[in-house]
Amino acid sequence: MKEKIIGVLLDNGGNFISGEELSRQLNISRTAVWKHIKEIRGEGYVIEAFPRKGYRMKKKPDLLLPREIKRHLNTLRLGKSIEYLARVDSTNRRAKEMGLQGALEGTLVVAEEQTRGRGRLDRQWFSPRGGIWFSILLRPDLSPQQAPLLTLLTSLAGVKGIKNATGYSLYIKWPNDLFWQGKKAAGILTEINAEMDRINFVVVGVGINVNIRHDHFPEDISSEAISLMEEGGESVSRPKLLATFLNEMEKMYDQAQLEGFKELIGEWKKYSTTLGKRVEVKTPRGIIKGKAVDINEEGALMVEKEGGGVIHLLSGDVYLS
Ligand code: BTN
């Protein structure tokens, strides 16, 4: 019932609706309406109530509440089941735990804040309130070798989702960073649980610096990191952005499983800043210098080495040189 009341108040814009009208529409007593309104206020919604005028929604809480995400979601699987946490160590850690316990494909774990957010290569990931920190559990019908393509797919869903929700045009730095004005706005950490020839599940974790003030970034990343609010000049609705991201991601995920990744890779290339550039790639086996020439069908970056020959890289840190 609370969902319905919130829905009616939101659909009513900033206008008042009388208690009588609410009770008629929802077929409950006026006392029941008032009881629910009190509970809804307790969740952070600011609802005005005046005698003779009725109720109106003044402000929604700035939280990633499942109901706020679902208002913008048009997926069949991604985000249909949501675990919402005010604070967690890492949404990826939690999603992996749920994966082992048999949670459904598409399960979303989302947190307002992470205390031990993880980045690639065991780095820490700064995750204060104001960002979007989430993990999606997938059970794809793909081989373990194809798992890196899910990172690629997610980065494409990221640029498109952000564009649809905000109008901002970000681009992708291979393999998983979303950049804006030369600085990192979002990152993706994909983790896989698999047998030799079969994926049990994949957890795709995404961190987006949304409404974070620049002076809040720790010193070691402040020259490389950017937030959408800081660069765009206004705060962004996080539930809408997350839902738009998931809407894009599900479309691509379904397409990839039906038709393969060819078309998505083609589209990904349009948003990539890496291809055609001279790069230095830091890999676990040393630094590789050369020209990034293409992405192959597994999502590997193909680098034409300075000394000759082409090398295929599935992971690494890329520096444009
Ligand atoms: C990177 O660029 O190094 C990847 C960053 C991934 C961060 C996200 S935030 C949500 C999810 N949970 C984590 O602990 N990490 C990912």
Coordinates of C-alpha atoms and ligand atoms in Angstrom, one line a residue:
M1 CA 0.0 0.0 0.0
K2 CA 2.9 2.3 0.8
E3 CA 4.2 1.9 -2.7
K4 CA 0.8 2.9 -4.1
I5 CA 0.5 6.0 -1.9
I6 CA 4.0 7.1 -3.0
G7 CA 3.1 6.4 -6.6
V8 CA -0.1 8.5 -6.4
L9 CA 1.7 11.4 -4.7
L10 CA 4.5 11.4 -7.2
D11 CA 2.2 11.2 -10.2
N12 CA 0.3 14.1 -8.7
G13 CA 3.5 16.3 -9.1
G14 CA 3.7 19.1 -6.6
N15 CA -0.1 19.3 -6.2
F16 CA -2.1 18.5 -3.2
I17 CA -4.4 15.5 -3.1
S18 CA -7.0 15.3 -0.4
G19 CA -7.1 12.5 2.2
E20 CA -10.6 11.7 1.0
E21 CA -9.5 11.3 -2.6
L22 CA -6.5 9.1 -1.6
S23 CA -8.7 6.9 0.5
R24 CA -11.2 6.6 -2.3
Q25 CA -8.6 5.8 -5.0
L26 CA -6.9 3.2 -2.8
N27 CA -10.0 1.9 -1.1
I28 CA -8.7 2.3 2.4
S29 CA -9.9 4.5 5.3
R30 CA -8.6 8.0 5.9
T31 CA -7.1 6.8 9.2
A32 CA -5.2 4.1 7.3
V33 CA -3.9 6.7 4.8
W34 CA -2.6 8.9 7.6
K35 CA -0.9 5.8 9.2
H36 CA 0.9 5.0 6.0
I37 CA 1.9 8.6 5.4
K38 CA 3.6 8.6 8.8
E39 CA 5.5 5.5 7.9
I40 CA 6.5 6.8 4.5
R41 CA 7.8 10.0 6.2
G42 CA 9.9 7.8 8.5
E43 CA 11.7 6.5 5.3
G44 CA 12.9 10.0 4.4
Y45 CA 10.1 11.3 2.2
V46 CA 9.0 14.8 2.9
I47 CA 5.2 14.9 2.7
E48 CA 3.3 18.0 3.5
A49 CA -0.1 17.6 5.1
F50 CA -2.6 20.5 5.5
P51 CA -6.2 20.4 6.7
R52 CA -8.7 20.9 3.8
K53 CA -5.8 20.7 1.3
G54 CA -4.6 17.2 1.8
Y55 CA -1.1 15.8 1.1
R56 CA 1.7 16.5 -1.3
M57 CA 5.1 15.1 -1.9
K58 CA 7.7 17.8 -1.3
K59 CA 10.9 15.8 -1.5
K60 CA 12.0 12.3 -2.1
P61 CA 14.9 10.9 -0.1
D62 CA 18.2 11.0 -2.0
L63 CA 18.7 7.3 -1.6
L64 CA 19.0 4.3 -3.9
L65 CA 15.8 2.7 -2.5
P66 CA 14.6 -0.3 -4.6
R67 CA 11.2 1.3 -5.2
E68 CA 12.9 4.4 -6.6
I69 CA 15.1 2.3 -8.9
K70 CA 12.1 0.2 -10.0
R71 CA 10.1 3.2 -11.0
H72 CA 12.5 3.7 -14.0
L73 CA 13.3 0.0 -14.7
N74 CA 12.0 -1.8 -17.7
T75 CA 14.0 -5.0 -17.5
L76 CA 12.8 -8.6 -17.2
R77 CA 15.6 -9.9 -15.1
L78 CA 18.3 -7.4 -14.2
G79 CA 17.4 -5.6 -10.9
K80 CA 14.1 -7.5 -10.5
S81 CA 15.4 -8.7 -7.2
I82 CA 17.3 -6.0 -5.2
E83 CA 19.3 -6.2 -2.0
Y84 CA 19.6 -2.7 -0.8
L85 CA 22.2 -1.9 1.9
A86 CA 22.9 1.4 3.6
R87 CA 26.5 0.2 4.1
V88 CA 28.4 -2.9 3.2
D89 CA 32.1 -3.9 2.9
S90 CA 31.8 -4.6 -0.8
T91 CA 28.8 -5.2 -3.0
N92 CA 30.9 -7.6 -5.1
R93 CA 31.8 -9.7 -2.1
R94 CA 28.1 -9.8 -1.1
A95 CA 26.9 -10.7 -4.6
K96 CA 29.4 -13.5 -4.8
E97 CA 28.2 -14.9 -1.5
M98 CA 24.6 -14.7 -2.8
G99 CA 25.8 -16.4 -6.1
L100 CA 27.1 -19.4 -4.0
Q101 CA 23.8 -19.5 -2.2
G102 CA 21.9 -19.9 -5.5
A103 CA 20.6 -16.3 -6.0
L104 CA 18.8 -15.7 -9.2
E105 CA 20.3 -14.3 -12.4
G106 CA 19.9 -10.5 -12.4
T107 CA 20.0 -10.1 -8.6
L108 CA 21.2 -6.6 -7.9
V109 CA 23.2 -5.6 -4.7
V110 CA 23.4 -1.9 -4.2
A111 CA 24.8 0.1 -1.4
E112 CA 24.9 3.8 -0.4
E113 CA 28.4 3.3 0.9
Q114 CA 31.2 0.7 0.9
T115 CA 33.7 0.3 3.6
R116 CA 36.0 -1.9 1.6
G117 CA 35.2 -1.2 -2.0
R118 CA 37.5 -3.1 -4.3
G119 CA 39.0 -2.0 -7.6
R120 CA 40.9 -4.1 -10.1
L121 CA 44.3 -5.5 -9.2
D122 CA 43.4 -5.5 -5.6
R123 CA 43.2 -1.8 -5.3
Q124 CA 40.9 0.0 -3.0
W125 CA 37.9 1.8 -4.4
F126 CA 36.8 5.0 -2.8
S127 CA 33.0 4.5 -2.1
P128 CA 31.4 7.2 0.0
R129 CA 27.7 8.2 0.1
G130 CA 26.7 10.0 -3.1
G131 CA 28.1 7.5 -5.6
I132 CA 26.4 4.4 -7.1
W133 CA 28.1 1.2 -6.0
F134 CA 26.4 -1.9 -7.3
S135 CA 26.9 -5.5 -8.4
I136 CA 24.9 -7.6 -10.7
L137 CA 24.8 -11.4 -10.6
L138 CA 24.7 -13.1 -14.0
R139 CA 24.5 -16.7 -15.0
P140 CA 25.3 -16.4 -18.7
D141 CA 25.4 -19.2 -21.2
L142 CA 29.0 -18.3 -22.2
S143 CA 32.4 -20.0 -21.9
P144 CA 34.8 -18.7 -19.2
Q145 CA 37.0 -17.3 -22.0
Q146 CA 34.1 -15.0 -23.0
A147 CA 33.7 -13.5 -19.5
P148 CA 35.9 -10.4 -20.3
L149 CA 33.3 -9.5 -22.9
L150 CA 30.8 -8.9 -20.2
T151 CA 33.1 -6.2 -18.9
L152 CA 33.2 -4.7 -22.3
L153 CA 29.4 -5.0 -22.6
T154 CA 29.0 -3.3 -19.2
S155 CA 31.2 -0.4 -20.1
L156 CA 29.1 0.2 -23.3
A157 CA 25.9 0.0 -21.2
G158 CA 27.5 2.5 -18.9
V159 CA 28.2 5.2 -21.5
K160 CA 24.8 4.7 -23.0
G161 CA 23.0 4.6 -19.7
I162 CA 24.7 7.8 -18.5
K163 CA 24.0 9.5 -21.8
N164 CA 20.3 8.6 -21.7
A165 CA 19.9 9.6 -18.1
T166 CA 22.0 12.8 -18.1
G167 CA 22.9 13.8 -21.6
Y168 CA 26.6 13.6 -20.7
S169 CA 29.0 12.0 -23.2
L170 CA 31.6 9.8 -21.6
Y171 CA 34.0 7.5 -23.4
I172 CA 35.7 4.2 -22.6
K173 CA 39.3 3.5 -21.9
W174 CA 40.0 -0.2 -22.4
P175 CA 39.1 -2.4 -20.8
N176 CA 36.7 -1.0 -18.2
D177 CA 37.1 2.6 -17.3
L178 CA 34.5 5.3 -18.1
F179 CA 36.3 8.6 -18.6
W180 CA 35.1 12.2 -18.9
Q181 CA 37.4 15.2 -19.6
G182 CA 40.4 12.9 -19.3
K183 CA 39.5 11.7 -15.8
K184 CA 37.9 8.5 -14.5
A185 CA 34.2 8.7 -13.6
A186 CA 33.5 5.0 -13.3
G187 CA 35.1 1.6 -13.1
I188 CA 34.0 -2.0 -13.5
L189 CA 35.3 -5.1 -11.6
T190 CA 34.1 -8.4 -13.1
E191 CA 34.6 -11.6 -11.1
I192 CA 33.9 -15.1 -12.2
N193 CA 33.1 -18.4 -10.6
A194 CA 33.6 -21.1 -13.2
E195 CA 34.7 -24.7 -14.0
M196 CA 37.2 -25.2 -16.9
D197 CA 34.4 -25.1 -19.5
R198 CA 31.4 -23.6 -17.8
I199 CA 30.6 -20.4 -15.9
N200 CA 28.7 -20.9 -12.7
F201 CA 28.1 -17.2 -12.2
V202 CA 29.7 -13.8 -12.9
V203 CA 29.5 -10.8 -10.7
V204 CA 29.8 -7.5 -12.5
G205 CA 30.6 -4.7 -10.0
V206 CA 30.2 -1.1 -11.1
G207 CA 31.3 2.1 -9.3
I208 CA 30.1 5.5 -10.6
N209 CA 31.3 8.7 -9.0
V210 CA 28.0 10.6 -9.2
N211 CA 27.2 13.2 -6.5
I212 CA 30.7 13.4 -5.0
R213 CA 32.4 16.7 -4.4
H214 CA 35.8 16.9 -5.8
D215 CA 37.4 18.0 -2.6
H216 CA 36.1 14.8 -1.0
F217 CA 38.3 12.5 -3.2
P218 CA 41.4 11.3 -1.4
E219 CA 44.6 13.0 -2.5
D220 CA 46.1 10.0 -4.3
I221 CA 43.2 9.9 -6.8
S222 CA 42.0 13.4 -6.8
S223 CA 43.9 14.4 -9.9
E224 CA 42.6 11.3 -11.9
A225 CA 39.0 11.1 -10.6
I226 CA 36.0 13.1 -11.6
S227 CA 32.3 13.0 -10.5
L228 CA 29.3 13.6 -12.7
M229 CA 28.0 16.3 -10.4
E230 CA 31.3 18.1 -10.3
E231 CA 31.8 18.2 -14.0
G232 CA 28.2 18.5 -15.0
G233 CA 27.5 21.3 -12.6
E234 CA 24.4 19.7 -10.9
S235 CA 23.5 16.7 -8.9
V236 CA 22.2 13.6 -10.7
S237 CA 19.2 11.4 -9.8
R238 CA 21.0 8.2 -8.8
P239 CA 18.0 5.8 -8.9
K240 CA 17.1 6.9 -12.4
L241 CA 20.7 6.6 -13.6
L242 CA 21.1 3.1 -12.2
A243 CA 17.9 2.0 -13.7
T244 CA 18.8 3.4 -17.1
F245 CA 22.1 1.6 -16.9
L246 CA 20.4 -1.7 -16.2
N247 CA 17.9 -1.1 -19.0
E248 CA 20.7 -0.8 -21.5
M249 CA 22.7 -3.6 -20.0
E250 CA 19.9 -6.1 -20.2
K251 CA 19.2 -5.3 -23.9
M252 CA 22.9 -5.9 -24.7
Y253 CA 23.1 -9.0 -22.5
D254 CA 20.2 -10.6 -24.3
Q255 CA 21.5 -9.6 -27.7
A256 CA 25.0 -11.0 -26.9
Q257 CA 23.6 -14.4 -25.8
L258 CA 21.4 -14.6 -28.9
E259 CA 23.6 -13.2 -31.6
G260 CA 27.1 -13.1 -30.1
F261 CA 29.2 -10.0 -29.3
K262 CA 30.2 -8.9 -32.8
E263 CA 27.8 -6.0 -33.1
L264 CA 28.5 -4.9 -29.5
I265 CA 32.2 -4.9 -30.1
G266 CA 31.7 -2.7 -33.2
E267 CA 29.7 -0.3 -31.1
W268 CA 32.1 -0.4 -28.3
K269 CA 34.8 0.8 -30.7
K270 CA 32.9 4.0 -31.4
Y271 CA 33.2 5.0 -27.8
S272 CA 36.8 3.9 -27.2
T273 CA 39.6 6.3 -26.8
T274 CA 42.2 3.6 -26.8
L275 CA 42.2 2.4 -30.4
G276 CA 44.6 4.0 -32.9
K277 CA 46.7 5.5 -30.1
R278 CA 50.2 4.8 -28.9
V279 CA 49.9 3.1 -25.6
E280 CA 51.9 1.7 -22.7
V281 CA 50.2 -1.2 -21.1
K282 CA 51.2 -2.3 -17.6
T283 CA 50.6 -6.1 -17.4
P284 CA 51.6 -8.6 -14.7
R285 CA 54.4 -9.6 -17.1
G286 CA 55.8 -6.2 -17.6
I287 CA 55.2 -3.1 -19.7
I288 CA 54.2 -3.3 -23.3
K289 CA 54.7 -0.4 -25.6
G290 CA 53.1 -0.1 -29.0
K291 CA 50.0 1.0 -30.9
A292 CA 46.5 -0.2 -29.9
V293 CA 45.2 -1.4 -33.2
D294 CA 42.0 -3.4 -32.5
I295 CA 39.8 -5.5 -30.2
N296 CA 39.4 -9.1 -31.1
E297 CA 36.3 -11.3 -30.7
E298 CA 37.3 -12.2 -27.1
G299 CA 37.5 -8.5 -26.1
A300 CA 41.3 -8.6 -26.0
L301 CA 43.2 -5.5 -26.9
M302 CA 45.5 -6.0 -29.9
V303 CA 48.7 -4.1 -29.6
E304 CA 51.2 -3.8 -32.4
K305 CA 54.5 -3.8 -30.5
E306 CA 57.3 -1.4 -31.1
G307 CA 59.7 -4.2 -31.8
G308 CA 57.3 -5.8 -34.2
G309 CA 54.5 -8.4 -33.7
V310 CA 51.0 -8.1 -32.4
I311 CA 50.2 -9.1 -28.8
H312 CA 46.6 -9.8 -27.5
L313 CA 46.0 -8.5 -23.9
L314 CA 43.0 -9.5 -21.8
S315 CA 43.9 -7.2 -18.8
G316 CA 46.3 -4.5 -17.9
D317 CA 46.4 -0.8 -17.2
V318 CA 46.6 1.3 -20.3
Y319 CA 48.4 4.7 -20.5
L320 CA 48.0 6.7 -23.6
S321 CA 51.5 7.8 -24.6
Ligands
BTN1 C1 38.3 -0.4 -11.2 O1 38.2 0.5 -12.0 O2 39.3 -0.7 -10.6 C2 37.0 -1.2 -10.8 C3 36.2 -0.5 -9.7 C4 34.9 -1.3 -9.3 C5 34.2 -0.7 -8.1 C6 32.9 -1.3 -7.9 S1 32.0 -0.4 -6.7 C7 30.8 -1.7 -6.6 C8 31.6 -3.0 -6.7 N1 32.0 -3.5 -5.4 C9 33.3 -3.4 -5.2 O3 33.9 -3.7 -4.2 N2 33.9 -3.0 -6.4 C10 32.9 -2.8 -7.4

